Amino acid sequence: MSNAIKETHFNFPGQIGFYKGKVRDVYIFDKELVVVASDRISAFDVVLPRPIPFKGQVLNQIAAGFLKATSDIVPNWVTATPDPSVTIGKRCEPFKVEMVIRGYLAGHAAREYKAGKRVLCGVAMPEGLLENDPFPEPIITPTTKASEGHDEDISREDILAKGIVSEADYLILEKYTRALFQRGQEMAQAKGLILVDTKYEFGKFGEDILLIDEIHTPDSSRYFYAEGYAENQKNGIPQKQLSKEFVRQWLIANGFQGKEGQSVPEMSDEIVESISDRYIELFEQITGEKFVKADVKNIESRIEKAIMAHLGQ
């Protein structure tokens, strides 16, 4: 198997902190963040035991492309991408909500609807929808940004009442969210895809609101293939998805859904390689570009050198 980034343990001059997320290793500086997109993969809020070669590069490069393509709508945190698996940017103070926007009744929204709920995060959902039907217009269904455990649904009213975000800032977040989603849907349509739902995270750098984290990647978004969508809906057939849903399905088929007492199934070389191939396929479908594999002979050294060069060391 190719070399892959399971975790990094760098120590850079001027570094004042480190944070290890499910997928990203974040090196904290006074005004900057250096983010290494590892090849770790998570599902059901669990990090799986084996990294997936090139997954970090795939997500980092998709996000970089979309952040650049939406910078006319909203400024973002990125200042440099010195390596295919690294993004460097402004150290923002994140808002403690994720702005989830849904164009279709899918995923969590569909499960809630099936359970009889017609209001999600304070937003009414019309009667008579089938799973994967479009909403009359996209709905914003925010979640809290949990430092530990699961993010929780929250309404706009609760966000404002609890003072999690000021009303002035929240109105800007909503405006940005709708504009970004519209651009994302247009870009997806041009590639024969439907952007179904996604999430955006924002932060403040001084007084400026910036778009942070990744956007429109298969880890943060759900895509359907446009071809066959109408026919599948008419016949009640599940939609062909372009997301990491295939990983969840493999885990479910092998008896794992992240529940207590369940063990993560063993991931053979073949499984790891097939997931890697699927991520590369996702990259090429979403971007319309050929994926160029970075040199992984000495992956950690490559990344460290690129970061040190950026820091002027």
PDB file of C-alpha atoms in Angstrom:
ATOM      1  CA  MET A   1       0.000   0.000   0.000  1.00  0.00           C
ATOM      2  CA  SER A   2       1.072   3.589  -0.592  1.00  0.00           C
ATOM      3  CA  ASN A   3       2.271   5.651   2.301  1.00  0.00           C
ATOM      4  CA  ALA A   4      -0.541   7.608   3.976  1.00  0.00           C
ATOM      5  CA  ILE A   5      -0.752  10.291   6.664  1.00  0.00           C
ATOM      6  CA  LYS A   6      -2.196   8.766   9.827  1.00  0.00           C
ATOM      7  CA  GLU A   7      -0.988  11.557  12.110  1.00  0.00           C
ATOM      8  CA  THR A   8       1.676  14.226  12.237  1.00  0.00           C
ATOM      9  CA  HIS A   9       3.865  15.370  15.132  1.00  0.00           C
ATOM     10  CA  PHE A  10       5.659  18.476  13.923  1.00  0.00           C
ATOM     11  CA  ASN A  11       7.060  21.220  16.126  1.00  0.00           C
ATOM     12  CA  PHE A  12       7.444  24.507  14.262  1.00  0.00           C
ATOM     13  CA  PRO A  13       9.177  27.731  15.337  1.00  0.00           C
ATOM     14  CA  GLY A  14       6.545  30.160  16.659  1.00  0.00           C
ATOM     15  CA  GLN A  15       3.959  27.417  17.135  1.00  0.00           C
ATOM     16  CA  ILE A  16       1.803  28.070  20.230  1.00  0.00           C
ATOM     17  CA  GLY A  17      -0.622  25.128  20.115  1.00  0.00           C
ATOM     18  CA  PHE A  18      -1.814  21.979  18.394  1.00  0.00           C
ATOM     19  CA  TYR A  19      -5.257  20.485  17.850  1.00  0.00           C
ATOM     20  CA  LYS A  20      -6.010  17.037  16.468  1.00  0.00           C
ATOM     21  CA  GLY A  21      -9.422  16.763  14.852  1.00  0.00           C
ATOM     22  CA  LYS A  22     -11.056  13.660  13.415  1.00  0.00           C
ATOM     23  CA  VAL A  23      -9.319  14.242  10.110  1.00  0.00           C
ATOM     24  CA  ARG A  24      -7.123  17.343  10.435  1.00  0.00           C
ATOM     25  CA  ASP A  25      -3.978  18.143  12.392  1.00  0.00           C
ATOM     26  CA  VAL A  26      -4.021  21.861  13.198  1.00  0.00           C
ATOM     27  CA  TYR A  27      -0.847  23.757  14.144  1.00  0.00           C
ATOM     28  CA  ILE A  28      -1.705  27.015  15.885  1.00  0.00           C
ATOM     29  CA  PHE A  29       0.293  30.236  15.574  1.00  0.00           C
ATOM     30  CA  ASP A  30      -0.446  33.740  16.842  1.00  0.00           C
ATOM     31  CA  LYS A  31      -2.334  34.900  13.744  1.00  0.00           C
ATOM     32  CA  GLU A  32      -2.164  31.803  11.530  1.00  0.00           C
ATOM     33  CA  LEU A  33      -3.324  28.192  11.385  1.00  0.00           C
ATOM     34  CA  VAL A  34      -1.424  25.497   9.518  1.00  0.00           C
ATOM     35  CA  VAL A  35      -3.846  22.674   8.705  1.00  0.00           C
ATOM     36  CA  VAL A  36      -2.638  19.259   7.555  1.00  0.00           C
ATOM     37  CA  ALA A  37      -5.402  17.200   5.924  1.00  0.00           C
ATOM     38  CA  SER A  38      -4.484  13.716   7.123  1.00  0.00           C
ATOM     39  CA  ASP A  39      -5.656  10.524   5.433  1.00  0.00           C
ATOM     40  CA  ARG A  40      -7.721   9.534   8.487  1.00  0.00           C
ATOM     41  CA  ILE A  41     -11.332   8.704   7.741  1.00  0.00           C
ATOM     42  CA  SER A  42     -14.269   8.904  10.117  1.00  0.00           C
ATOM     43  CA  ALA A  43     -17.794   7.543   9.978  1.00  0.00           C
ATOM     44  CA  PHE A  44     -20.510   7.457  12.648  1.00  0.00           C
ATOM     45  CA  ASP A  45     -18.298   9.853  14.677  1.00  0.00           C
ATOM     46  CA  VAL A  46     -15.558   7.196  14.883  1.00  0.00           C
ATOM     47  CA  VAL A  47     -12.104   7.454  13.296  1.00  0.00           C
ATOM     48  CA  LEU A  48     -11.480   4.203  11.429  1.00  0.00           C
ATOM     49  CA  PRO A  49      -8.249   2.310  12.191  1.00  0.00           C
ATOM     50  CA  ARG A  50      -6.538   2.667   8.817  1.00  0.00           C
ATOM     51  CA  PRO A  51      -5.797   5.824   6.847  1.00  0.00           C
ATOM     52  CA  ILE A  52      -6.861   6.056   3.196  1.00  0.00           C
ATOM     53  CA  PRO A  53      -4.033   6.980   0.795  1.00  0.00           C
ATOM     54  CA  PHE A  54      -4.579  10.331  -0.992  1.00  0.00           C
ATOM     55  CA  LYS A  55      -7.845  11.083   0.847  1.00  0.00           C
ATOM     56  CA  GLY A  56      -6.360  14.161   2.546  1.00  0.00           C
ATOM     57  CA  GLN A  57      -4.982  15.443  -0.748  1.00  0.00           C
ATOM     58  CA  VAL A  58      -8.371  14.910  -2.423  1.00  0.00           C
ATOM     59  CA  LEU A  59     -10.296  16.867   0.220  1.00  0.00           C
ATOM     60  CA  ASN A  60      -7.669  19.607   0.558  1.00  0.00           C
ATOM     61  CA  GLN A  61      -7.532  20.242  -3.185  1.00  0.00           C
ATOM     62  CA  ILE A  62     -11.326  20.150  -3.675  1.00  0.00           C
ATOM     63  CA  ALA A  63     -11.764  22.623  -0.808  1.00  0.00           C
ATOM     64  CA  ALA A  64      -8.985  24.896  -2.129  1.00  0.00           C
ATOM     65  CA  GLY A  65     -10.654  24.998  -5.550  1.00  0.00           C
ATOM     66  CA  PHE A  66     -14.099  25.835  -4.184  1.00  0.00           C
ATOM     67  CA  LEU A  67     -12.790  28.429  -1.719  1.00  0.00           C
ATOM     68  CA  LYS A  68     -11.023  30.183  -4.590  1.00  0.00           C
ATOM     69  CA  ALA A  69     -14.129  29.948  -6.801  1.00  0.00           C
ATOM     70  CA  THR A  70     -16.349  31.555  -4.130  1.00  0.00           C
ATOM     71  CA  SER A  71     -13.982  34.267  -2.854  1.00  0.00           C
ATOM     72  CA  ASP A  72     -15.980  36.886  -4.790  1.00  0.00           C
ATOM     73  CA  ILE A  73     -19.029  36.013  -2.631  1.00  0.00           C
ATOM     74  CA  VAL A  74     -17.364  35.855   0.766  1.00  0.00           C
ATOM     75  CA  PRO A  75     -13.739  36.326   1.862  1.00  0.00           C
ATOM     76  CA  ASN A  76     -12.171  33.164   3.295  1.00  0.00           C
ATOM     77  CA  TRP A  77      -9.421  32.223   5.696  1.00  0.00           C
ATOM     78  CA  VAL A  78      -6.913  30.757   3.202  1.00  0.00           C
ATOM     79  CA  THR A  79      -3.598  32.518   2.545  1.00  0.00           C
ATOM     80  CA  ALA A  80      -1.544  29.625   1.064  1.00  0.00           C
ATOM     81  CA  THR A  81      -1.620  25.964   0.025  1.00  0.00           C
ATOM     82  CA  PRO A  82       2.106  25.123   0.083  1.00  0.00           C
ATOM     83  CA  ASP A  83       1.535  21.358  -0.254  1.00  0.00           C
ATOM     84  CA  PRO A  84      -1.286  19.245  -1.765  1.00  0.00           C
ATOM     85  CA  SER A  85      -2.288  18.188   1.775  1.00  0.00           C
ATOM     86  CA  VAL A  86      -1.748  21.509   3.579  1.00  0.00           C
ATOM     87  CA  THR A  87      -3.733  24.732   3.873  1.00  0.00           C
ATOM     88  CA  ILE A  88      -2.474  27.788   5.748  1.00  0.00           C
ATOM     89  CA  GLY A  89      -4.698  30.674   6.692  1.00  0.00           C
ATOM     90  CA  LYS A  90      -5.855  33.312   9.121  1.00  0.00           C
ATOM     91  CA  ARG A  91      -6.562  32.199  12.671  1.00  0.00           C
ATOM     92  CA  CYS A  92     -10.203  33.182  13.104  1.00  0.00           C
ATOM     93  CA  GLU A  93     -12.498  33.022  16.115  1.00  0.00           C
ATOM     94  CA  PRO A  94     -15.092  30.472  14.917  1.00  0.00           C
ATOM     95  CA  PHE A  95     -18.809  31.046  15.371  1.00  0.00           C
ATOM     96  CA  LYS A  96     -20.203  28.259  17.550  1.00  0.00           C
ATOM     97  CA  VAL A  97     -22.727  27.143  14.922  1.00  0.00           C
ATOM     98  CA  GLU A  98     -22.477  25.281  11.635  1.00  0.00           C
ATOM     99  CA  MET A  99     -24.668  26.638   8.868  1.00  0.00           C
ATOM    100  CA  VAL A 100     -26.277  23.567   7.299  1.00  0.00           C
ATOM    101  CA  ILE A 101     -28.296  24.238   4.151  1.00  0.00           C
ATOM    102  CA  ARG A 102     -30.535  21.694   2.431  1.00  0.00           C
ATOM    103  CA  GLY A 103     -31.973  21.853  -1.061  1.00  0.00           C
ATOM    104  CA  TYR A 104     -33.552  18.381  -0.878  1.00  0.00           C
ATOM    105  CA  LEU A 105     -35.264  16.133   1.661  1.00  0.00           C
ATOM    106  CA  ALA A 106     -32.336  13.782   2.248  1.00  0.00           C
ATOM    107  CA  GLY A 107     -30.221  12.362   5.053  1.00  0.00           C
ATOM    108  CA  HIS A 108     -31.029  13.690   8.533  1.00  0.00           C
ATOM    109  CA  ALA A 109     -33.947  15.807   7.233  1.00  0.00           C
ATOM    110  CA  ALA A 110     -35.496  12.747   5.531  1.00  0.00           C
ATOM    111  CA  ARG A 111     -35.145  10.655   8.709  1.00  0.00           C
ATOM    112  CA  GLU A 112     -36.853  13.368  10.785  1.00  0.00           C
ATOM    113  CA  TYR A 113     -39.602  13.725   8.163  1.00  0.00           C
ATOM    114  CA  LYS A 114     -40.157   9.957   8.098  1.00  0.00           C
ATOM    115  CA  ALA A 115     -40.543  10.067  11.894  1.00  0.00           C
ATOM    116  CA  GLY A 116     -43.444  12.466  11.417  1.00  0.00           C
ATOM    117  CA  LYS A 117     -41.692  15.787  12.098  1.00  0.00           C
ATOM    118  CA  ARG A 118     -42.604  18.726   9.865  1.00  0.00           C
ATOM    119  CA  VAL A 119     -40.410  21.334  11.549  1.00  0.00           C
ATOM    120  CA  LEU A 120     -36.610  21.089  11.498  1.00  0.00           C
ATOM    121  CA  CYS A 121     -34.519  23.678  13.374  1.00  0.00           C
ATOM    122  CA  GLY A 122     -37.589  25.937  13.505  1.00  0.00           C
ATOM    123  CA  VAL A 123     -38.128  25.691   9.732  1.00  0.00           C
ATOM    124  CA  ALA A 124     -41.397  24.221   8.400  1.00  0.00           C
ATOM    125  CA  MET A 125     -41.164  21.409   5.843  1.00  0.00           C
ATOM    126  CA  PRO A 126     -44.172  21.046   3.500  1.00  0.00           C
ATOM    127  CA  GLU A 127     -46.438  17.988   3.532  1.00  0.00           C
ATOM    128  CA  GLY A 128     -46.402  15.427   0.735  1.00  0.00           C
ATOM    129  CA  LEU A 129     -42.653  15.215   0.061  1.00  0.00           C
ATOM    130  CA  LEU A 130     -40.902  11.991  -0.878  1.00  0.00           C
ATOM    131  CA  GLU A 131     -37.353  11.258   0.231  1.00  0.00           C
ATOM    132  CA  ASN A 132     -34.885  13.126  -2.045  1.00  0.00           C
ATOM    133  CA  ASP A 133     -37.557  15.521  -3.368  1.00  0.00           C
ATOM    134  CA  PRO A 134     -36.441  19.152  -3.656  1.00  0.00           C
ATOM    135  CA  PHE A 135     -37.710  21.671  -1.112  1.00  0.00           C
ATOM    136  CA  PRO A 136     -39.632  24.616  -2.634  1.00  0.00           C
ATOM    137  CA  GLU A 137     -36.513  26.614  -1.708  1.00  0.00           C
ATOM    138  CA  PRO A 138     -33.373  25.648   0.234  1.00  0.00           C
ATOM    139  CA  ILE A 139     -33.757  25.627   4.025  1.00  0.00           C
ATOM    140  CA  ILE A 140     -31.094  26.550   6.601  1.00  0.00           C
ATOM    141  CA  THR A 141     -30.983  24.081   9.499  1.00  0.00           C
ATOM    142  CA  PRO A 142     -28.106  25.113  11.797  1.00  0.00           C
ATOM    143  CA  THR A 143     -26.379  22.887  14.328  1.00  0.00           C
ATOM    144  CA  THR A 144     -24.393  23.728  17.409  1.00  0.00           C
ATOM    145  CA  LYS A 145     -20.642  23.243  17.040  1.00  0.00           C
ATOM    146  CA  ALA A 146     -19.846  20.723  19.751  1.00  0.00           C
ATOM    147  CA  SER A 147     -16.259  20.546  21.042  1.00  0.00           C
ATOM    148  CA  GLU A 148     -17.051  16.985  22.116  1.00  0.00           C
ATOM    149  CA  GLY A 149     -19.763  14.521  21.116  1.00  0.00           C
ATOM    150  CA  HIS A 150     -22.480  15.179  18.548  1.00  0.00           C
ATOM    151  CA  ASP A 151     -23.531  18.500  17.054  1.00  0.00           C
ATOM    152  CA  GLU A 152     -27.178  19.276  17.919  1.00  0.00           C
ATOM    153  CA  ASP A 153     -29.925  20.820  15.801  1.00  0.00           C
ATOM    154  CA  ILE A 154     -30.772  24.373  16.842  1.00  0.00           C
ATOM    155  CA  SER A 155     -33.187  27.002  15.515  1.00  0.00           C
ATOM    156  CA  ARG A 156     -32.351  30.525  14.421  1.00  0.00           C
ATOM    157  CA  GLU A 157     -34.563  31.771  17.271  1.00  0.00           C
ATOM    158  CA  ASP A 158     -32.576  29.810  19.886  1.00  0.00           C
ATOM    159  CA  ILE A 159     -29.234  30.956  18.456  1.00  0.00           C
ATOM    160  CA  LEU A 160     -30.326  34.590  18.832  1.00  0.00           C
ATOM    161  CA  ALA A 161     -32.113  34.116  22.176  1.00  0.00           C
ATOM    162  CA  LYS A 162     -29.056  32.423  23.711  1.00  0.00           C
ATOM    163  CA  GLY A 163     -26.711  35.041  22.260  1.00  0.00           C
ATOM    164  CA  ILE A 164     -24.617  32.376  20.474  1.00  0.00           C
ATOM    165  CA  VAL A 165     -24.367  34.730  17.482  1.00  0.00           C
ATOM    166  CA  SER A 166     -25.506  38.370  17.362  1.00  0.00           C
ATOM    167  CA  GLU A 167     -28.475  39.134  15.119  1.00  0.00           C
ATOM    168  CA  ALA A 168     -26.387  41.428  12.907  1.00  0.00           C
ATOM    169  CA  ASP A 169     -23.768  38.714  12.358  1.00  0.00           C
ATOM    170  CA  TYR A 170     -26.355  35.937  11.921  1.00  0.00           C
ATOM    171  CA  LEU A 171     -28.109  37.812   9.116  1.00  0.00           C
ATOM    172  CA  ILE A 172     -24.758  38.002   7.308  1.00  0.00           C
ATOM    173  CA  LEU A 173     -24.131  34.253   7.888  1.00  0.00           C
ATOM    174  CA  GLU A 174     -27.549  33.438   6.390  1.00  0.00           C
ATOM    175  CA  LYS A 175     -26.924  35.670   3.374  1.00  0.00           C
ATOM    176  CA  TYR A 176     -23.491  34.149   2.750  1.00  0.00           C
ATOM    177  CA  THR A 177     -24.860  30.602   3.211  1.00  0.00           C
ATOM    178  CA  ARG A 178     -27.578  31.057   0.587  1.00  0.00           C
ATOM    179  CA  ALA A 179     -25.204  32.710  -1.907  1.00  0.00           C
ATOM    180  CA  LEU A 180     -22.522  30.021  -1.451  1.00  0.00           C
ATOM    181  CA  PHE A 181     -25.065  27.228  -1.851  1.00  0.00           C
ATOM    182  CA  GLN A 182     -26.432  28.757  -5.047  1.00  0.00           C
ATOM    183  CA  ARG A 183     -22.888  29.005  -6.477  1.00  0.00           C
ATOM    184  CA  GLY A 184     -22.158  25.429  -5.338  1.00  0.00           C
ATOM    185  CA  GLN A 185     -25.321  24.154  -7.041  1.00  0.00           C
ATOM    186  CA  GLU A 186     -24.437  25.971 -10.266  1.00  0.00           C
ATOM    187  CA  MET A 187     -20.902  24.520 -10.252  1.00  0.00           C
ATOM    188  CA  ALA A 188     -22.246  21.023  -9.509  1.00  0.00           C
ATOM    189  CA  GLN A 189     -24.805  21.279 -12.311  1.00  0.00           C
ATOM    190  CA  ALA A 190     -22.015  22.079 -14.768  1.00  0.00           C
ATOM    191  CA  LYS A 191     -20.420  18.718 -13.813  1.00  0.00           C
ATOM    192  CA  GLY A 192     -23.657  16.694 -14.109  1.00  0.00           C
ATOM    193  CA  LEU A 193     -24.206  16.699 -10.348  1.00  0.00           C
ATOM    194  CA  ILE A 194     -26.796  17.979  -7.887  1.00  0.00           C
ATOM    195  CA  LEU A 195     -25.528  19.601  -4.671  1.00  0.00           C
ATOM    196  CA  VAL A 196     -28.144  18.266  -2.249  1.00  0.00           C
ATOM    197  CA  ASP A 197     -27.010  19.690   1.079  1.00  0.00           C
ATOM    198  CA  THR A 198     -23.852  20.979   2.698  1.00  0.00           C
ATOM    199  CA  LYS A 199     -22.505  22.893   5.668  1.00  0.00           C
ATOM    200  CA  TYR A 200     -20.468  26.050   6.046  1.00  0.00           C
ATOM    201  CA  GLU A 201     -18.445  27.324   8.968  1.00  0.00           C
ATOM    202  CA  PHE A 202     -17.584  30.952   9.539  1.00  0.00           C
ATOM    203  CA  GLY A 203     -15.301  32.842  11.879  1.00  0.00           C
ATOM    204  CA  LYS A 204     -14.197  36.369  12.706  1.00  0.00           C
ATOM    205  CA  PHE A 205     -10.765  37.781  11.996  1.00  0.00           C
ATOM    206  CA  GLY A 206     -10.861  41.134  13.766  1.00  0.00           C
ATOM    207  CA  GLU A 207     -14.212  42.554  12.685  1.00  0.00           C
ATOM    208  CA  ASP A 208     -14.331  40.649   9.386  1.00  0.00           C
ATOM    209  CA  ILE A 209     -16.497  37.562   8.888  1.00  0.00           C
ATOM    210  CA  LEU A 210     -14.595  34.903   6.908  1.00  0.00           C
ATOM    211  CA  LEU A 211     -15.535  31.501   5.509  1.00  0.00           C
ATOM    212  CA  ILE A 212     -13.420  28.867   7.261  1.00  0.00           C
ATOM    213  CA  ASP A 213     -12.809  25.100   7.010  1.00  0.00           C
ATOM    214  CA  GLU A 214     -13.472  23.087   3.838  1.00  0.00           C
ATOM    215  CA  ILE A 215     -16.446  23.592   1.528  1.00  0.00           C
ATOM    216  CA  HIS A 216     -18.304  21.462  -1.025  1.00  0.00           C
ATOM    217  CA  THR A 217     -16.174  18.356  -0.419  1.00  0.00           C
ATOM    218  CA  PRO A 218     -17.747  14.870  -0.384  1.00  0.00           C
ATOM    219  CA  ASP A 219     -17.075  14.764   3.380  1.00  0.00           C
ATOM    220  CA  SER A 220     -19.046  17.944   4.093  1.00  0.00           C
ATOM    221  CA  SER A 221     -21.658  17.708   1.328  1.00  0.00           C
ATOM    222  CA  ARG A 222     -24.063  15.330  -0.352  1.00  0.00           C
ATOM    223  CA  TYR A 223     -24.221  15.114  -4.135  1.00  0.00           C
ATOM    224  CA  PHE A 224     -26.576  13.202  -6.431  1.00  0.00           C
ATOM    225  CA  TYR A 225     -25.864  12.416 -10.064  1.00  0.00           C
ATOM    226  CA  ALA A 226     -28.185  14.564 -12.194  1.00  0.00           C
ATOM    227  CA  GLU A 227     -28.549  11.857 -14.845  1.00  0.00           C
ATOM    228  CA  GLY A 228     -31.368   9.532 -13.817  1.00  0.00           C
ATOM    229  CA  TYR A 229     -32.479  11.720 -10.889  1.00  0.00           C
ATOM    230  CA  ALA A 230     -36.018  12.409 -12.186  1.00  0.00           C
ATOM    231  CA  GLU A 231     -36.501   8.801 -13.319  1.00  0.00           C
ATOM    232  CA  ASN A 232     -35.344   7.427  -9.958  1.00  0.00           C
ATOM    233  CA  GLN A 233     -37.669   9.760  -8.058  1.00  0.00           C
ATOM    234  CA  LYS A 234     -40.602   8.756 -10.252  1.00  0.00           C
ATOM    235  CA  ASN A 235     -39.929   5.058  -9.641  1.00  0.00           C
ATOM    236  CA  GLY A 236     -39.058   5.347  -5.942  1.00  0.00           C
ATOM    237  CA  ILE A 237     -35.470   4.195  -6.517  1.00  0.00           C
ATOM    238  CA  PRO A 238     -32.694   5.492  -4.203  1.00  0.00           C
ATOM    239  CA  GLN A 239     -30.560   8.181  -5.809  1.00  0.00           C
ATOM    240  CA  LYS A 240     -26.982   7.504  -6.905  1.00  0.00           C
ATOM    241  CA  GLN A 241     -24.877   9.491  -4.452  1.00  0.00           C
ATOM    242  CA  LEU A 242     -21.465  11.059  -4.699  1.00  0.00           C
ATOM    243  CA  SER A 243     -20.387  11.258  -1.051  1.00  0.00           C
ATOM    244  CA  LYS A 244     -18.681   9.089   1.525  1.00  0.00           C
ATOM    245  CA  GLU A 245     -21.994   7.267   2.004  1.00  0.00           C
ATOM    246  CA  PHE A 246     -20.367   4.206   0.402  1.00  0.00           C
ATOM    247  CA  VAL A 247     -18.019   3.965   3.427  1.00  0.00           C
ATOM    248  CA  ARG A 248     -20.988   4.076   5.836  1.00  0.00           C
ATOM    249  CA  GLN A 249     -22.786   1.409   3.788  1.00  0.00           C
ATOM    250  CA  TRP A 250     -19.736  -0.886   3.898  1.00  0.00           C
ATOM    251  CA  LEU A 251     -19.547  -0.470   7.681  1.00  0.00           C
ATOM    252  CA  ILE A 252     -23.288  -1.136   8.110  1.00  0.00           C
ATOM    253  CA  ALA A 253     -23.027  -4.249   5.920  1.00  0.00           C
ATOM    254  CA  ASN A 254     -20.245  -5.409   8.256  1.00  0.00           C
ATOM    255  CA  GLY A 255     -22.235  -4.827  11.431  1.00  0.00           C
ATOM    256  CA  PHE A 256     -20.955  -1.411  12.531  1.00  0.00           C
ATOM    257  CA  GLN A 257     -22.961   1.783  13.058  1.00  0.00           C
ATOM    258  CA  GLY A 258     -20.929   3.358  15.860  1.00  0.00           C
ATOM    259  CA  LYS A 259     -23.204   1.928  18.546  1.00  0.00           C
ATOM    260  CA  GLU A 260     -22.023   0.780  21.935  1.00  0.00           C
ATOM    261  CA  GLY A 261     -20.528  -2.715  21.937  1.00  0.00           C
ATOM    262  CA  GLN A 262     -19.894  -2.741  18.168  1.00  0.00           C
ATOM    263  CA  SER A 263     -16.389  -3.214  16.791  1.00  0.00           C
ATOM    264  CA  VAL A 264     -15.028  -1.582  13.651  1.00  0.00           C
ATOM    265  CA  PRO A 265     -14.673  -4.327  11.005  1.00  0.00           C
ATOM    266  CA  GLU A 266     -11.179  -5.167   9.827  1.00  0.00           C
ATOM    267  CA  MET A 267     -10.145  -3.118   6.811  1.00  0.00           C
ATOM    268  CA  SER A 268      -8.191  -5.239   4.345  1.00  0.00           C
ATOM    269  CA  ASP A 269      -5.679  -3.756   1.886  1.00  0.00           C
ATOM    270  CA  GLU A 270      -8.284  -4.289  -0.847  1.00  0.00           C
ATOM    271  CA  ILE A 271     -10.943  -2.305   1.055  1.00  0.00           C
ATOM    272  CA  VAL A 272      -8.513   0.529   1.828  1.00  0.00           C
ATOM    273  CA  GLU A 273      -7.420   0.667  -1.816  1.00  0.00           C
ATOM    274  CA  SER A 274     -11.014   0.629  -3.083  1.00  0.00           C
ATOM    275  CA  ILE A 275     -11.935   3.547  -0.767  1.00  0.00           C
ATOM    276  CA  SER A 276      -8.872   5.453  -2.002  1.00  0.00           C
ATOM    277  CA  ASP A 277      -9.919   4.825  -5.617  1.00  0.00           C
ATOM    278  CA  ARG A 278     -13.450   6.082  -4.845  1.00  0.00           C
ATOM    279  CA  TYR A 279     -12.123   9.306  -3.320  1.00  0.00           C
ATOM    280  CA  ILE A 280     -10.013   9.923  -6.437  1.00  0.00           C
ATOM    281  CA  GLU A 281     -13.109   9.263  -8.564  1.00  0.00           C
ATOM    282  CA  LEU A 282     -15.020  11.798  -6.443  1.00  0.00           C
ATOM    283  CA  PHE A 283     -12.276  14.390  -7.019  1.00  0.00           C
ATOM    284  CA  GLU A 284     -12.361  13.936 -10.791  1.00  0.00           C
ATOM    285  CA  GLN A 285     -16.162  14.010 -10.972  1.00  0.00           C
ATOM    286  CA  ILE A 286     -16.543  17.116  -8.780  1.00  0.00           C
ATOM    287  CA  THR A 287     -13.671  19.145 -10.266  1.00  0.00           C
ATOM    288  CA  GLY A 288     -13.659  17.836 -13.836  1.00  0.00           C
ATOM    289  CA  GLU A 289      -9.863  17.580 -13.542  1.00  0.00           C
ATOM    290  CA  LYS A 290      -7.486  14.619 -13.592  1.00  0.00           C
ATOM    291  CA  PHE A 291      -6.170  13.775 -10.126  1.00  0.00           C
ATOM    292  CA  VAL A 292      -2.367  13.953  -9.884  1.00  0.00           C
ATOM    293  CA  LYS A 293      -1.037  11.839  -7.017  1.00  0.00           C
ATOM    294  CA  ALA A 294       1.505  13.638  -4.857  1.00  0.00           C
ATOM    295  CA  ASP A 295       4.822  11.930  -4.108  1.00  0.00           C
ATOM    296  CA  VAL A 296       4.263   9.746  -1.019  1.00  0.00           C
ATOM    297  CA  LYS A 297       7.721   8.182  -0.717  1.00  0.00           C
ATOM    298  CA  ASN A 298       8.513  10.326   2.326  1.00  0.00           C
ATOM    299  CA  ILE A 299       5.228  12.046   2.947  1.00  0.00           C
ATOM    300  CA  GLU A 300       5.867  13.603   6.368  1.00  0.00           C
ATOM    301  CA  SER A 301       9.208  15.059   5.315  1.00  0.00           C
ATOM    302  CA  ARG A 302       7.591  16.511   2.160  1.00  0.00           C
ATOM    303  CA  ILE A 303       4.871  18.221   4.221  1.00  0.00           C
ATOM    304  CA  GLU A 304       7.253  19.503   6.897  1.00  0.00           C
ATOM    305  CA  LYS A 305       9.594  21.021   4.288  1.00  0.00           C
ATOM    306  CA  ALA A 306       6.688  22.797   2.521  1.00  0.00           C
ATOM    307  CA  ILE A 307       5.428  24.295   5.788  1.00  0.00           C
ATOM    308  CA  MET A 308       8.917  25.343   6.919  1.00  0.00           C
ATOM    309  CA  ALA A 309       9.508  27.055   3.569  1.00  0.00           C
ATOM    310  CA  HIS A 310       6.226  28.973   3.986  1.00  0.00           C
ATOM    311  CA  LEU A 311       7.256  30.028   7.498  1.00  0.00           C
ATOM    312  CA  GLY A 312      10.560  31.270   6.061  1.00  0.00           C
ATOM    313  CA  GLN A 313      12.658  28.699   7.910  1.00  0.00           C
TER     314      GLN A 313
END
